[in-house]
Amino acid sequence: MKSQAFEACLSVIEKEGWKEFSFAKASQASDIPLYVFHEQFSSPSDVMIHLFRLIDQEVLEQLDSFEGLSPKDTLFDILMSRFDAAQPYKAILKSFWRDWLRLSTDAPTFACQGLSSMAWMLEAAGLKARGLKGFMRTQALLALYLLTLRTWLTDDSPDLGKTMAFLDKGLLKLEKAAPFLNVI
């Protein structure tokens, strides 16, 4: 369940960008007292972490059976489900993508969350995300996901053809490297 404070934060990020976001602005724009934001978030990064976890949750709740599919096809379906779940937040994610690397203090937090999200996606696909091989899988999948995300952010076609093609090509590359890297 999304809170009004969370929605107020997303609204400010969408309008002003991640770099300009503050809880004071969200409070002012929504008439929600600042202490409510403090109760729900320990830092601005928590807002985006909450969004990413919300997307993870939606994907995990909607999992279908992947019986009979290859690991590549399973990951393709799961990652495309992530883009579908993220669609309502596309403008916010565009704004965030533009600014997040400029704020280097946030980068480690988001890197950890990205690895966590991809570990969950690997688990959903029935692939191990623990141990050295799992960590390599998780890193490889995160790199591919971020590259695909960049494509998705500019893909305004209804069928997301560019995004699907980019993701499919990337997963094929990972699959070919799999015997060497033990990625898929």
PDB file of C-alpha atoms in Angstrom:
ATOM      1  CA  MET A   1       0.000   0.000   0.000  1.00  0.00           C
ATOM      2  CA  LYS A   2       1.391   3.339  -1.025  1.00  0.00           C
ATOM      3  CA  SER A   3       1.296   6.138   1.473  1.00  0.00           C
ATOM      4  CA  GLN A   4       0.347   9.720   0.764  1.00  0.00           C
ATOM      5  CA  ALA A   5       3.833  10.765   1.852  1.00  0.00           C
ATOM      6  CA  PHE A   6       5.401   8.377  -0.645  1.00  0.00           C
ATOM      7  CA  GLU A   7       3.121   9.656  -3.408  1.00  0.00           C
ATOM      8  CA  ALA A   8       4.056  13.244  -2.498  1.00  0.00           C
ATOM      9  CA  CYS A   9       7.749  12.362  -2.778  1.00  0.00           C
ATOM     10  CA  LEU A  10       7.258  10.759  -6.186  1.00  0.00           C
ATOM     11  CA  SER A  11       5.373  13.822  -7.385  1.00  0.00           C
ATOM     12  CA  VAL A  12       8.239  16.147  -6.442  1.00  0.00           C
ATOM     13  CA  ILE A  13      10.813  13.838  -8.051  1.00  0.00           C
ATOM     14  CA  GLU A  14       8.767  13.700 -11.251  1.00  0.00           C
ATOM     15  CA  LYS A  15       8.368  17.490 -11.419  1.00  0.00           C
ATOM     16  CA  GLU A  16      11.733  18.711 -10.156  1.00  0.00           C
ATOM     17  CA  GLY A  17      14.123  15.806 -10.584  1.00  0.00           C
ATOM     18  CA  TRP A  18      15.966  13.609  -8.127  1.00  0.00           C
ATOM     19  CA  LYS A  19      18.717  16.166  -7.637  1.00  0.00           C
ATOM     20  CA  GLU A  20      16.234  18.814  -6.449  1.00  0.00           C
ATOM     21  CA  PHE A  21      14.124  16.500  -4.309  1.00  0.00           C
ATOM     22  CA  SER A  22      13.747  17.173  -0.591  1.00  0.00           C
ATOM     23  CA  PHE A  23      11.280  16.096   2.054  1.00  0.00           C
ATOM     24  CA  ALA A  24      10.628  19.763   2.821  1.00  0.00           C
ATOM     25  CA  LYS A  25       9.452  20.272  -0.784  1.00  0.00           C
ATOM     26  CA  ALA A  26       7.273  17.167  -0.605  1.00  0.00           C
ATOM     27  CA  SER A  27       5.811  18.377   2.685  1.00  0.00           C
ATOM     28  CA  GLN A  28       5.122  21.829   1.318  1.00  0.00           C
ATOM     29  CA  ALA A  29       3.551  20.508  -1.901  1.00  0.00           C
ATOM     30  CA  SER A  30       1.285  18.043  -0.097  1.00  0.00           C
ATOM     31  CA  ASP A  31       0.499  19.787   3.189  1.00  0.00           C
ATOM     32  CA  ILE A  32       1.714  16.665   4.970  1.00  0.00           C
ATOM     33  CA  PRO A  33       3.763  17.563   8.068  1.00  0.00           C
ATOM     34  CA  LEU A  34       7.495  16.971   7.745  1.00  0.00           C
ATOM     35  CA  TYR A  35       7.514  14.604  10.718  1.00  0.00           C
ATOM     36  CA  VAL A  36       5.348  12.144   8.714  1.00  0.00           C
ATOM     37  CA  PHE A  37       8.123  11.873   6.124  1.00  0.00           C
ATOM     38  CA  HIS A  38      10.632  11.349   8.935  1.00  0.00           C
ATOM     39  CA  GLU A  39       8.495   8.504  10.308  1.00  0.00           C
ATOM     40  CA  GLN A  40       8.521   6.727   6.942  1.00  0.00           C
ATOM     41  CA  PHE A  41      11.929   7.495   5.447  1.00  0.00           C
ATOM     42  CA  SER A  42      15.395   7.788   6.948  1.00  0.00           C
ATOM     43  CA  SER A  43      16.866   9.484   3.876  1.00  0.00           C
ATOM     44  CA  PRO A  44      15.880  10.596   0.368  1.00  0.00           C
ATOM     45  CA  SER A  45      17.376   7.370  -0.994  1.00  0.00           C
ATOM     46  CA  ASP A  46      14.713   5.459   0.941  1.00  0.00           C
ATOM     47  CA  VAL A  47      12.037   6.890  -1.341  1.00  0.00           C
ATOM     48  CA  MET A  48      13.557   5.333  -4.446  1.00  0.00           C
ATOM     49  CA  ILE A  49      14.442   2.129  -2.576  1.00  0.00           C
ATOM     50  CA  HIS A  50      10.763   1.922  -1.612  1.00  0.00           C
ATOM     51  CA  LEU A  51       9.780   2.345  -5.272  1.00  0.00           C
ATOM     52  CA  PHE A  52      12.220  -0.325  -6.431  1.00  0.00           C
ATOM     53  CA  ARG A  53      10.959  -2.742  -3.765  1.00  0.00           C
ATOM     54  CA  LEU A  54       7.379  -1.963  -4.777  1.00  0.00           C
ATOM     55  CA  ILE A  55       8.241  -2.936  -8.365  1.00  0.00           C
ATOM     56  CA  ASP A  56       9.990  -6.108  -7.126  1.00  0.00           C
ATOM     57  CA  GLN A  57       6.925  -7.017  -5.091  1.00  0.00           C
ATOM     58  CA  GLU A  58       4.563  -6.533  -8.014  1.00  0.00           C
ATOM     59  CA  VAL A  59       6.697  -8.764 -10.235  1.00  0.00           C
ATOM     60  CA  LEU A  60       6.980 -11.465  -7.585  1.00  0.00           C
ATOM     61  CA  GLU A  61       3.227 -11.400  -6.901  1.00  0.00           C
ATOM     62  CA  GLN A  62       2.438 -11.909 -10.579  1.00  0.00           C
ATOM     63  CA  LEU A  63       4.835 -14.747 -11.289  1.00  0.00           C
ATOM     64  CA  ASP A  64       3.567 -17.376 -13.649  1.00  0.00           C
ATOM     65  CA  SER A  65       4.902 -20.850 -13.937  1.00  0.00           C
ATOM     66  CA  PHE A  66       8.054 -20.987 -15.998  1.00  0.00           C
ATOM     67  CA  GLU A  67       8.036 -24.738 -16.321  1.00  0.00           C
ATOM     68  CA  GLY A  68       9.616 -25.852 -19.563  1.00  0.00           C
ATOM     69  CA  LEU A  69      11.204 -22.480 -20.355  1.00  0.00           C
ATOM     70  CA  SER A  70      14.936 -22.042 -20.674  1.00  0.00           C
ATOM     71  CA  PRO A  71      16.667 -19.850 -18.070  1.00  0.00           C
ATOM     72  CA  LYS A  72      17.095 -17.199 -20.784  1.00  0.00           C
ATOM     73  CA  ASP A  73      13.392 -17.163 -21.657  1.00  0.00           C
ATOM     74  CA  THR A  74      12.402 -17.177 -17.997  1.00  0.00           C
ATOM     75  CA  LEU A  75      14.647 -14.187 -17.249  1.00  0.00           C
ATOM     76  CA  PHE A  76      13.312 -12.431 -20.340  1.00  0.00           C
ATOM     77  CA  ASP A  77       9.728 -12.812 -19.095  1.00  0.00           C
ATOM     78  CA  ILE A  78      10.614 -11.739 -15.563  1.00  0.00           C
ATOM     79  CA  LEU A  79      12.574  -8.665 -16.636  1.00  0.00           C
ATOM     80  CA  MET A  80       9.896  -7.606 -19.094  1.00  0.00           C
ATOM     81  CA  SER A  81       7.428  -7.954 -16.203  1.00  0.00           C
ATOM     82  CA  ARG A  82       9.630  -5.514 -14.271  1.00  0.00           C
ATOM     83  CA  PHE A  83       9.324  -2.993 -17.086  1.00  0.00           C
ATOM     84  CA  ASP A  84       5.562  -3.495 -17.152  1.00  0.00           C
ATOM     85  CA  ALA A  85       5.409  -2.949 -13.379  1.00  0.00           C
ATOM     86  CA  ALA A  86       7.595   0.158 -13.708  1.00  0.00           C
ATOM     87  CA  GLN A  87       5.507   1.679 -16.518  1.00  0.00           C
ATOM     88  CA  PRO A  88       3.336   3.873 -14.220  1.00  0.00           C
ATOM     89  CA  TYR A  89       6.566   5.337 -12.799  1.00  0.00           C
ATOM     90  CA  LYS A  90       8.394   5.868 -16.097  1.00  0.00           C
ATOM     91  CA  ALA A  91       8.516   9.677 -15.841  1.00  0.00           C
ATOM     92  CA  ILE A  92       9.856   9.428 -12.279  1.00  0.00           C
ATOM     93  CA  LEU A  93      12.449   6.869 -13.322  1.00  0.00           C
ATOM     94  CA  LYS A  94      13.522   9.064 -16.252  1.00  0.00           C
ATOM     95  CA  SER A  95      14.049  11.949 -13.861  1.00  0.00           C
ATOM     96  CA  PHE A  96      15.892   9.729 -11.411  1.00  0.00           C
ATOM     97  CA  TRP A  97      18.092   8.184 -14.124  1.00  0.00           C
ATOM     98  CA  ARG A  98      19.194  11.641 -15.254  1.00  0.00           C
ATOM     99  CA  ASP A  99      20.347  12.704 -11.805  1.00  0.00           C
ATOM    100  CA  TRP A 100      21.320   9.774  -9.601  1.00  0.00           C
ATOM    101  CA  LEU A 101      24.933   9.374 -10.684  1.00  0.00           C
ATOM    102  CA  ARG A 102      25.592  13.055 -10.061  1.00  0.00           C
ATOM    103  CA  LEU A 103      24.910  12.498  -6.378  1.00  0.00           C
ATOM    104  CA  SER A 104      27.737  10.099  -5.634  1.00  0.00           C
ATOM    105  CA  THR A 105      26.729   9.610  -2.005  1.00  0.00           C
ATOM    106  CA  ASP A 106      23.588   7.803  -3.188  1.00  0.00           C
ATOM    107  CA  ALA A 107      25.345   5.462  -5.637  1.00  0.00           C
ATOM    108  CA  PRO A 108      26.364   2.726  -3.126  1.00  0.00           C
ATOM    109  CA  THR A 109      22.842   2.535  -1.724  1.00  0.00           C
ATOM    110  CA  PHE A 110      21.320   2.148  -5.163  1.00  0.00           C
ATOM    111  CA  ALA A 111      23.957  -0.364  -6.252  1.00  0.00           C
ATOM    112  CA  CYS A 112      23.117  -2.546  -3.246  1.00  0.00           C
ATOM    113  CA  GLN A 113      19.400  -2.296  -3.971  1.00  0.00           C
ATOM    114  CA  GLY A 114      19.986  -3.136  -7.619  1.00  0.00           C
ATOM    115  CA  LEU A 115      21.899  -6.264  -6.645  1.00  0.00           C
ATOM    116  CA  SER A 116      19.165  -7.210  -4.188  1.00  0.00           C
ATOM    117  CA  SER A 117      16.444  -6.752  -6.815  1.00  0.00           C
ATOM    118  CA  MET A 118      18.300  -8.834  -9.379  1.00  0.00           C
ATOM    119  CA  ALA A 119      18.969 -11.561  -6.791  1.00  0.00           C
ATOM    120  CA  TRP A 120      15.200 -11.773  -6.252  1.00  0.00           C
ATOM    121  CA  MET A 121      14.628 -11.958 -10.002  1.00  0.00           C
ATOM    122  CA  LEU A 122      17.148 -14.797 -10.270  1.00  0.00           C
ATOM    123  CA  GLU A 123      15.404 -16.608  -7.413  1.00  0.00           C
ATOM    124  CA  ALA A 124      12.112 -16.155  -9.251  1.00  0.00           C
ATOM    125  CA  ALA A 125      13.698 -17.748 -12.313  1.00  0.00           C
ATOM    126  CA  GLY A 126      14.917 -20.701 -10.254  1.00  0.00           C
ATOM    127  CA  LEU A 127      18.561 -19.663 -10.538  1.00  0.00           C
ATOM    128  CA  LYS A 128      20.828 -19.446  -7.513  1.00  0.00           C
ATOM    129  CA  ALA A 129      21.838 -15.975  -6.465  1.00  0.00           C
ATOM    130  CA  ARG A 130      24.066 -16.965  -3.551  1.00  0.00           C
ATOM    131  CA  GLY A 131      27.717 -17.918  -3.444  1.00  0.00           C
ATOM    132  CA  LEU A 132      30.356 -16.803  -5.917  1.00  0.00           C
ATOM    133  CA  LYS A 133      28.477 -18.068  -8.986  1.00  0.00           C
ATOM    134  CA  GLY A 134      25.290 -16.455  -7.737  1.00  0.00           C
ATOM    135  CA  PHE A 135      27.066 -13.167  -7.163  1.00  0.00           C
ATOM    136  CA  MET A 136      28.477 -13.282 -10.698  1.00  0.00           C
ATOM    137  CA  ARG A 137      24.974 -14.001 -12.051  1.00  0.00           C
ATOM    138  CA  THR A 138      23.526 -11.147 -10.035  1.00  0.00           C
ATOM    139  CA  GLN A 139      26.164  -8.665 -11.220  1.00  0.00           C
ATOM    140  CA  ALA A 140      25.798  -9.726 -14.854  1.00  0.00           C
ATOM    141  CA  LEU A 141      22.009  -9.487 -14.678  1.00  0.00           C
ATOM    142  CA  LEU A 142      22.156  -6.073 -13.000  1.00  0.00           C
ATOM    143  CA  ALA A 143      24.484  -4.744 -15.701  1.00  0.00           C
ATOM    144  CA  LEU A 144      22.180  -6.031 -18.423  1.00  0.00           C
ATOM    145  CA  TYR A 145      19.093  -4.723 -16.629  1.00  0.00           C
ATOM    146  CA  LEU A 146      20.564  -1.220 -16.296  1.00  0.00           C
ATOM    147  CA  LEU A 147      21.556  -1.147 -19.964  1.00  0.00           C
ATOM    148  CA  THR A 148      18.084  -2.343 -20.921  1.00  0.00           C
ATOM    149  CA  LEU A 149      16.516   0.198 -18.572  1.00  0.00           C
ATOM    150  CA  ARG A 150      18.300   2.940 -20.484  1.00  0.00           C
ATOM    151  CA  THR A 151      16.724   1.623 -23.686  1.00  0.00           C
ATOM    152  CA  TRP A 152      13.293   1.272 -22.035  1.00  0.00           C
ATOM    153  CA  LEU A 153      13.358   4.882 -20.831  1.00  0.00           C
ATOM    154  CA  THR A 154      13.425   6.072 -24.469  1.00  0.00           C
ATOM    155  CA  ASP A 155      11.177   3.349 -25.911  1.00  0.00           C
ATOM    156  CA  ASP A 156       7.718   4.875 -26.242  1.00  0.00           C
ATOM    157  CA  SER A 157       6.330   2.199 -28.563  1.00  0.00           C
ATOM    158  CA  PRO A 158       3.249   0.362 -27.245  1.00  0.00           C
ATOM    159  CA  ASP A 159       4.864  -3.055 -27.703  1.00  0.00           C
ATOM    160  CA  LEU A 160       8.283  -2.007 -26.279  1.00  0.00           C
ATOM    161  CA  GLY A 161       9.924  -3.580 -29.337  1.00  0.00           C
ATOM    162  CA  LYS A 162      13.302  -1.857 -28.877  1.00  0.00           C
ATOM    163  CA  THR A 163      13.413  -2.849 -25.225  1.00  0.00           C
ATOM    164  CA  MET A 164      12.511  -6.475 -25.956  1.00  0.00           C
ATOM    165  CA  ALA A 165      15.088  -6.703 -28.747  1.00  0.00           C
ATOM    166  CA  PHE A 166      17.838  -5.182 -26.581  1.00  0.00           C
ATOM    167  CA  LEU A 167      17.036  -7.472 -23.637  1.00  0.00           C
ATOM    168  CA  ASP A 168      16.844 -10.572 -25.826  1.00  0.00           C
ATOM    169  CA  LYS A 169      20.190  -9.789 -27.458  1.00  0.00           C
ATOM    170  CA  GLY A 170      21.778  -9.162 -24.046  1.00  0.00           C
ATOM    171  CA  LEU A 171      20.436 -12.402 -22.594  1.00  0.00           C
ATOM    172  CA  LEU A 172      21.747 -14.279 -25.653  1.00  0.00           C
ATOM    173  CA  LYS A 173      25.197 -12.842 -24.980  1.00  0.00           C
ATOM    174  CA  LEU A 174      24.988 -13.900 -21.332  1.00  0.00           C
ATOM    175  CA  GLU A 175      23.803 -17.351 -22.370  1.00  0.00           C
ATOM    176  CA  LYS A 176      26.788 -17.746 -24.735  1.00  0.00           C
ATOM    177  CA  ALA A 177      29.142 -16.617 -21.970  1.00  0.00           C
ATOM    178  CA  ALA A 178      27.407 -18.879 -19.432  1.00  0.00           C
ATOM    179  CA  PRO A 179      29.696 -21.900 -19.747  1.00  0.00           C
ATOM    180  CA  PHE A 180      32.645 -19.645 -18.993  1.00  0.00           C
ATOM    181  CA  LEU A 181      31.027 -17.326 -16.476  1.00  0.00           C
ATOM    182  CA  ASN A 182      28.418 -19.711 -15.047  1.00  0.00           C
ATOM    183  CA  VAL A 183      25.965 -16.836 -15.392  1.00  0.00           C
ATOM    184  CA  ILE A 184      22.857 -18.587 -16.700  1.00  0.00           C
TER     185      ILE A 184
END
